[in-house]
Short mmCIF file of C-alpha atoms in Angstrom, two decimals:
data_model
loop_
_atom_site.label_atom_id
_atom_site.label_comp_id
_atom_site.label_asym_id
_atom_site.label_seq_id
_atom_site.Cartn_x
_atom_site.Cartn_y
_atom_site.Cartn_z
CA MET S 1 131.90 95.26 104.15
CA THR S 2 129.03 97.47 105.34
CA GLY S 3 125.50 97.01 105.34
CA ALA S 4 122.94 98.97 103.36
CA ARG S 5 122.70 102.68 103.49
CA ARG S 6 119.59 104.89 103.60
CA GLY S 7 119.01 108.30 102.11
CA PRO S 8 117.74 111.40 104.08
CA ASP S 9 114.04 110.23 103.37
CA GLY S 10 114.82 106.80 105.03
CA ARG S 11 114.59 104.92 101.81
CA PHE S 12 117.30 102.40 101.08
CA LEU S 13 119.98 103.05 98.62
CA ASN S 14 121.80 100.89 95.97
CA PRO S 15 125.47 99.95 96.59
CA ASP S 16 126.57 102.98 94.42
CA GLY S 17 124.38 105.41 96.42
CA SER S 18 121.87 105.60 93.83
CA ASN S 19 118.02 105.60 94.40
CA GLY S 20 116.59 102.10 93.83
CA GLY S 21 113.66 101.38 91.60
CA LYS S 22 111.65 103.55 89.30
CA ARG S 23 109.74 106.64 89.73
CA LEU S 24 106.01 107.10 88.61
CA GLY S 25 106.84 109.37 85.77
CA GLU S 26 109.35 106.83 84.23
CA VAL S 27 106.70 103.94 84.73
CA LEU S 28 104.24 106.02 82.87
CA ARG S 29 106.44 106.74 80.10
CA LEU S 30 107.22 103.08 79.50
CA MET S 31 103.63 102.14 79.80
CA PHE S 32 102.38 104.57 77.23
CA GLY S 33 105.54 103.87 74.93
CA GLY S 34 104.08 100.69 73.61
CA ASP S 35 104.16 97.03 74.70
CA GLY S 36 107.01 95.99 72.43
CA LYS S 37 107.08 92.51 70.80
CA ARG S 38 103.86 90.33 71.21
CA TRP S 39 104.17 87.24 73.42
CA PRO S 40 102.17 84.13 72.94
CA ARG S 41 99.20 83.87 75.48
CA ARG S 42 100.33 80.39 76.45
CA GLN S 43 103.73 78.64 75.79
CA ARG S 44 103.69 74.94 75.92
CA ASP S 45 106.98 73.16 77.00
CA ALA S 46 107.79 69.57 77.06
CA PRO S 47 107.13 68.05 80.34
CA GLN S 48 110.15 67.43 82.65
CA PRO S 49 110.52 64.62 85.24
CA PRO S 50 110.20 65.53 88.80
CA PRO S 51 113.76 66.24 90.49
CA ALA S 52 115.67 63.25 91.82
CA PRO S 53 117.92 63.54 94.90
CA PRO S 54 121.50 64.42 93.67
CA PRO S 55 124.33 62.03 94.19
CA THR S 56 127.10 62.63 96.60
CA GLY S 57 129.17 65.78 95.88
CA HIS S 58 126.50 67.29 93.67
CA VAL S 59 123.80 69.87 93.74
CA ALA S 60 120.46 69.55 91.68
CA VAL S 61 119.00 72.88 90.43
CA THR S 62 115.28 72.65 89.24
CA ALA S 63 114.27 75.58 87.13
CA ILE S 64 110.54 76.20 87.87
CA GLY S 65 110.46 79.61 85.86
CA HIS S 66 111.42 83.19 86.20
CA ALA S 67 113.32 83.59 89.70
CA SER S 68 111.88 80.22 91.20
CA PHE S 69 114.32 77.47 91.63
CA CYS S 70 114.32 74.34 93.92
CA ILE S 71 118.03 73.63 94.94
CA ALA S 72 118.95 70.32 96.63
CA PHE S 73 122.55 69.79 97.73
CA ALA S 74 123.75 66.43 98.34
CA GLY S 75 124.20 66.26 102.37
CA GLY S 76 122.84 69.79 102.61
CA PRO S 77 119.68 71.70 102.58
CA VAL S 78 116.82 71.89 100.10
CA LEU S 79 116.20 75.67 99.22
CA LEU S 80 113.41 77.21 97.27
CA THR S 81 113.97 80.72 95.83
CA ASP S 82 111.42 83.42 95.09
CA PRO S 83 108.57 80.97 94.88
CA VAL S 84 105.84 82.03 92.57
CA TRP S 85 103.16 79.77 91.29
CA SER S 86 100.55 82.01 90.93
CA LYS S 87 99.08 82.96 87.39
CA ARG S 88 99.91 86.69 87.64
CA ALA S 89 102.71 88.65 89.15
CA SER S 90 100.39 91.38 90.44
CA PRO S 91 98.24 92.46 93.52
CA PHE S 92 95.19 91.70 91.51
CA ARG S 93 93.86 88.33 90.19
CA PHE S 94 92.49 90.09 86.94
CA ILE S 95 95.10 92.47 85.66
CA GLY S 96 98.91 92.68 85.65
CA PRO S 97 101.79 90.47 84.17
CA ARG S 98 100.34 86.99 83.42
CA ARG S 99 102.32 83.78 83.20
CA ALA S 100 102.99 82.96 79.52
CA ARG S 101 103.91 79.51 80.65
CA PRO S 102 103.00 77.27 83.71
CA PRO S 103 105.37 76.46 86.40
CA GLY S 104 107.87 73.78 85.26
CA GLN S 105 107.11 71.69 88.03
CA ALA S 106 104.23 71.33 90.44
CA LEU S 107 104.77 72.52 94.06
CA ALA S 108 104.00 68.97 95.38
CA ALA S 109 106.47 67.23 93.16
CA LEU S 110 109.44 68.95 94.90
CA PRO S 111 111.09 67.96 97.97
CA ARG S 112 110.19 69.71 101.16
CA PRO S 113 112.13 72.88 101.49
CA ASP S 114 114.45 73.56 104.57
CA ALA S 115 114.36 77.32 103.92
CA VAL S 116 112.95 79.70 101.42
CA LEU S 117 115.11 82.51 100.14
CA VAL S 118 112.90 85.74 99.27
CA SER S 119 115.14 88.29 97.71
CA HIS S 120 112.92 91.33 97.70
CA ASN S 121 109.24 92.29 97.74
CA HIS S 122 108.29 92.82 93.82
CA TYR S 123 105.36 90.73 92.90
CA ASP S 124 107.36 88.62 90.66
CA HIS S 125 109.62 87.50 93.46
CA LEU S 126 107.38 87.45 96.49
CA ASP S 127 104.01 85.91 96.05
CA LEU S 128 101.84 85.60 99.13
CA ALA S 129 99.50 83.06 97.64
CA THR S 130 102.46 80.66 96.98
CA LEU S 131 103.83 81.49 100.45
CA ARG S 132 100.48 80.47 102.09
CA ARG S 133 100.63 77.07 100.21
CA LEU S 134 104.11 76.52 101.71
CA ALA S 135 102.62 77.43 105.13
CA ALA S 136 100.09 75.08 104.77
CA ALA S 137 102.29 72.24 103.54
CA GLY S 138 104.92 72.42 106.64
CA ALA S 139 106.11 76.07 107.16
CA PRO S 140 109.73 76.25 106.22
CA ALA S 141 112.04 79.12 107.44
CA VAL S 142 112.33 82.14 105.40
CA LEU S 143 115.25 84.33 104.90
CA THR S 144 114.84 87.80 103.29
CA GLY S 145 116.06 91.46 103.31
CA LEU S 146 115.24 94.09 106.22
CA GLY S 147 111.75 95.17 106.18
CA ASN S 148 110.10 92.35 104.44
CA ALA S 149 109.25 90.11 107.47
CA ALA S 150 105.84 91.63 108.37
CA LEU S 151 104.73 91.19 104.75
CA VAL S 152 105.94 87.58 104.63
CA ARG S 153 104.23 86.65 108.01
CA ARG S 154 100.90 87.62 106.31
CA SER S 155 101.19 84.28 104.47
CA GLY S 156 101.34 82.12 107.78
CA LEU S 157 105.01 81.80 107.66
CA HIS S 158 106.20 82.91 111.15
CA ASP S 159 109.96 81.69 111.21
CA VAL S 160 111.33 84.72 109.31
CA THR S 161 114.94 86.28 109.46
CA GLU S 162 115.58 89.51 108.12
CA LEU S 163 119.00 90.22 106.87
CA ASP S 164 121.13 93.26 105.92
CA TRP S 165 123.70 93.13 103.19
CA TRP S 166 126.56 91.01 104.03
CA GLN S 167 124.87 89.56 107.04
CA THR S 168 125.00 85.82 107.42
CA HIS S 169 122.53 83.22 108.92
CA MET S 170 123.41 79.66 109.76
CA LEU S 171 121.04 76.94 108.89
CA PRO S 172 120.94 73.59 110.90
CA GLY S 173 123.67 71.59 109.97
CA GLY S 174 126.29 74.34 109.53
CA HIS S 175 125.12 75.71 106.21
CA ARG S 176 125.84 79.36 105.78
CA ILE S 177 123.51 81.86 103.99
CA THR S 178 124.78 85.51 103.26
CA TYR S 179 122.47 88.28 101.98
CA LEU S 180 124.22 90.34 99.26
CA PRO S 181 123.83 93.77 97.76
CA MET S 182 122.11 94.22 94.54
CA ARG S 183 121.58 97.23 92.38
CA HIS S 184 117.67 96.99 91.94
CA GLY S 185 114.80 98.57 94.16
CA SER S 186 111.71 97.44 96.06
CA ALA S 187 108.00 98.31 96.04
CA ARG S 188 104.51 96.84 96.55
CA ASN S 189 102.62 100.18 95.94
CA LEU S 190 103.03 103.64 94.96
CA ARG S 191 103.95 104.73 98.39
CA ASP S 192 106.61 102.19 99.70
CA ARG S 193 109.44 102.50 97.14
CA CYS S 194 112.59 101.22 98.59
CA ARG S 195 111.26 100.99 102.16
CA ALA S 196 112.10 97.34 102.22
CA LEU S 197 115.83 96.09 101.32
CA TRP S 198 116.49 94.00 98.09
CA GLY S 199 119.38 91.64 97.55
CA GLY S 200 120.67 88.28 96.56
CA PHE S 201 122.16 85.34 98.41
CA ALA S 202 125.25 83.16 98.57
CA VAL S 203 125.07 79.75 100.14
CA GLU S 204 128.00 77.81 101.45
CA THR S 205 126.91 74.42 102.58
CA ALA S 206 128.94 72.34 105.36
CA ALA S 207 130.20 70.19 102.63
CA GLY S 208 131.75 73.09 100.69
CA ALA S 209 129.26 73.65 97.89
CA ARG S 210 128.99 77.36 96.84
CA LEU S 211 126.00 78.64 95.03
CA PHE S 212 124.99 82.32 93.99
CA PHE S 213 121.42 83.36 93.55
CA CYS S 214 121.24 86.82 92.17
CA GLY S 215 117.41 87.71 92.72
CA ASP S 216 117.48 90.88 90.58
CA THR S 217 120.16 93.41 89.57
CA ALA S 218 121.50 95.64 87.08
CA TRP S 219 125.28 95.28 86.47
CA GLY S 220 127.58 96.94 88.85
CA PRO S 221 130.87 96.55 90.71
CA HIS S 222 129.06 95.09 93.71
CA LEU S 223 129.25 91.69 91.56
CA GLU S 224 133.02 92.06 91.44
CA GLN S 225 133.04 92.47 95.05
CA ILE S 226 130.88 89.49 95.73
CA GLY S 227 133.13 87.32 93.37
CA ALA S 228 136.26 88.50 95.07
CA ARG S 229 134.93 88.08 98.57
CA LEU S 230 132.87 84.95 98.42
CA GLY S 231 133.76 83.28 95.10
CA PRO S 232 134.57 81.05 93.27
CA PHE S 233 130.98 79.64 92.97
CA ASP S 234 130.17 76.25 91.82
CA VAL S 235 126.82 77.44 90.30
CA ALA S 236 125.44 81.06 89.93
CA LEU S 237 121.73 81.83 89.08
CA VAL S 238 122.02 84.82 86.90
CA PRO S 239 119.22 86.80 85.45
CA ILE S 240 119.23 87.52 81.45
CA GLY S 241 115.72 88.92 80.80
CA ALA S 242 113.46 91.97 81.20
CA TYR S 243 115.92 94.60 79.80
CA ASP S 244 114.34 96.40 76.94
CA PRO S 245 114.15 99.41 76.62
CA ARG S 246 117.67 99.89 78.03
CA TRP S 247 116.87 103.60 79.02
CA PHE S 248 114.56 102.30 81.46
CA MET S 249 115.86 99.05 82.63
CA ASP S 250 119.63 99.34 82.62
CA SER S 251 119.58 100.72 86.21
CA VAL S 252 117.72 97.72 87.46
CA HIS S 253 118.06 94.56 85.16
CA MET S 254 121.07 93.14 83.19
CA ASP S 255 120.95 92.08 79.44
CA PRO S 256 122.54 88.79 78.03
CA GLU S 257 125.86 90.60 77.49
CA GLU S 258 125.91 91.84 81.10
CA ALA S 259 124.94 88.56 82.32
CA LEU S 260 127.93 87.14 80.82
CA ARG S 261 130.08 89.74 82.30
CA ALA S 262 128.49 89.04 85.75
CA HIS S 263 129.42 85.19 85.15
CA ARG S 264 133.01 86.18 84.83
CA ALA S 265 132.98 88.62 87.74
CA LEU S 266 131.42 86.02 90.14
CA HIS S 267 133.99 83.50 89.23
CA ALA S 268 131.15 81.10 88.63
CA ARG S 269 132.11 77.62 87.16
CA THR S 270 128.69 77.23 85.91
CA SER S 271 126.11 79.84 85.60
CA ILE S 272 122.29 78.94 85.03
CA ALA S 273 120.02 81.69 83.24
CA MET S 274 116.89 82.85 85.04
CA HIS S 275 114.31 85.67 84.79
CA PHE S 276 113.15 85.21 81.26
CA GLY S 277 110.46 83.66 79.23
CA VAL S 278 107.52 83.62 81.89
CA PHE S 279 106.20 87.03 82.71
CA LYS S 280 106.18 89.94 80.19
CA LEU S 281 107.64 92.64 82.16
CA THR S 282 109.34 94.62 79.43
CA ARG S 283 109.26 94.87 75.51
CA GLU S 284 111.81 92.27 74.17
CA ALA S 285 110.33 89.06 72.64
CA ILE S 286 109.84 86.08 74.81
CA GLY S 287 112.61 83.99 73.32
CA GLU S 288 115.12 86.88 72.64
CA PRO S 289 116.98 86.61 75.96
CA ALA S 290 117.82 82.95 75.47
CA GLU S 291 118.64 83.49 71.94
CA ARG S 292 120.94 86.32 72.57
CA LEU S 293 122.79 84.41 75.24
CA ALA S 294 123.10 81.29 73.25
CA ALA S 295 124.67 83.40 70.39
CA LEU S 296 127.06 85.20 72.60
CA ARG S 297 128.31 82.59 75.32
CA GLY S 298 130.81 80.63 73.14
CA ASP S 299 132.67 78.03 75.28
CA VAL S 300 131.35 79.76 78.53
CA ASP S 301 129.51 77.15 80.80
CA PHE S 302 126.42 79.20 81.00
CA ARG S 303 123.23 76.98 80.91
CA ILE S 304 119.79 77.95 79.52
CA PRO S 305 117.57 75.38 81.27
CA ALA S 306 114.41 74.13 79.85
CA PHE S 307 111.48 74.91 82.21
CA GLY S 308 111.12 72.22 84.78
CA GLU S 309 114.49 70.80 83.88
CA THR S 310 116.76 69.70 86.75
CA ILE S 311 120.48 70.59 86.21
CA THR S 312 122.60 68.46 88.39
CA LEU S 313 126.20 69.57 88.86
CA PRO S 314 129.21 68.60 91.04
CA PHE S 315 130.65 70.93 93.54
CA ASP S 316 134.20 71.57 94.68
CA THR S 317 134.68 70.32 98.27
CA ARG S 318 137.30 72.67 99.71
CA ASP S 319 139.40 71.93 102.87
#
C-alpha cells in the first residue's frame, strides 16, 4: 500500500484521486440554502458514571461525544481520540457550531492518556484549547497526519509524530498504531485546504486487540482495503451523522446506511456510532442519525452509545 498522493498544486488527494474537502462556492451554496431541522439549544442527557478499568481481555470505550472517545485496553494503552471539550468547533469563541450537549465525561474523570490520536485538522476534531488542557495535565504523545505537527505543538504538546497513510508507529509496550487513508479533506481557513493530511487509525495492542477509529470519511473502497488488510476488528468507531444534504456531504461523510456498509467492509465484530448529536454541522435533525441506524441495523452489533457511556467489550487474543 502506498502513502498519500498530492496534486500538481501540492495539495493532498483522496484515496480515489479526488480533491479533498469542499470549495468556497459549495460552502456558500450550503450556507444560503437554509439551516434544515432546528436543534435544541441545550440537550440534557442522564449522567453516566466515570469509566472503570476494563477486566482482563477487554477494552473500555467511553463516548465523550462527536469523535472524542477515551479507549482503555486491559494490559495496553489508554488512548484519547480527537479530543474536543470546547463549547464551539470554531476558530472563534462567539460564532460557529456550538455544542448542543456537554461532553459526556469531564476530562479530569478520565484516566491519563498514553497517547492522543488526532485524525485531521478540522475544528470539530482538532481543538487547541483542549490540547492545551492535556499539555498542562501531563503532555501525552500525539499521533496525527502529515502537516499537522506545527499546529498541534502550538498547544504546548511537543511529542508529536506525523504519519503518512499506511505508516505505523509503535507505542511503548509493543502496541502498533497505523494511520489510514480516508475520503475527506482538511482545512483551518480559506487558504490551507488539503495542505495537511487527514486519516483514521487502526490500533493493535500487544495483547492482540484490534480497534479501528475512523475520524471522518465518505464511503469508498478504501474501507474494504482496510478491512482486508488489517481486519477483522474487535471494535470499530464509525461516523453516522452530518450527512444532509447528500449533494454536498456524500463526498466527505457517510450516512447511517453507508455506516452499516462500512461495518461489514471492515469485518468489525462490534461497531460504535460516533459523529452525531453534538455539533450541528448539516441539516438533519439532532436525533435522526441514531434513529435511522436503529431502524436499519437489525441484528448487526452496531451500538449507539449514550453520551458519557462506557461500553466494555471483549477482544480476541490472536496467536
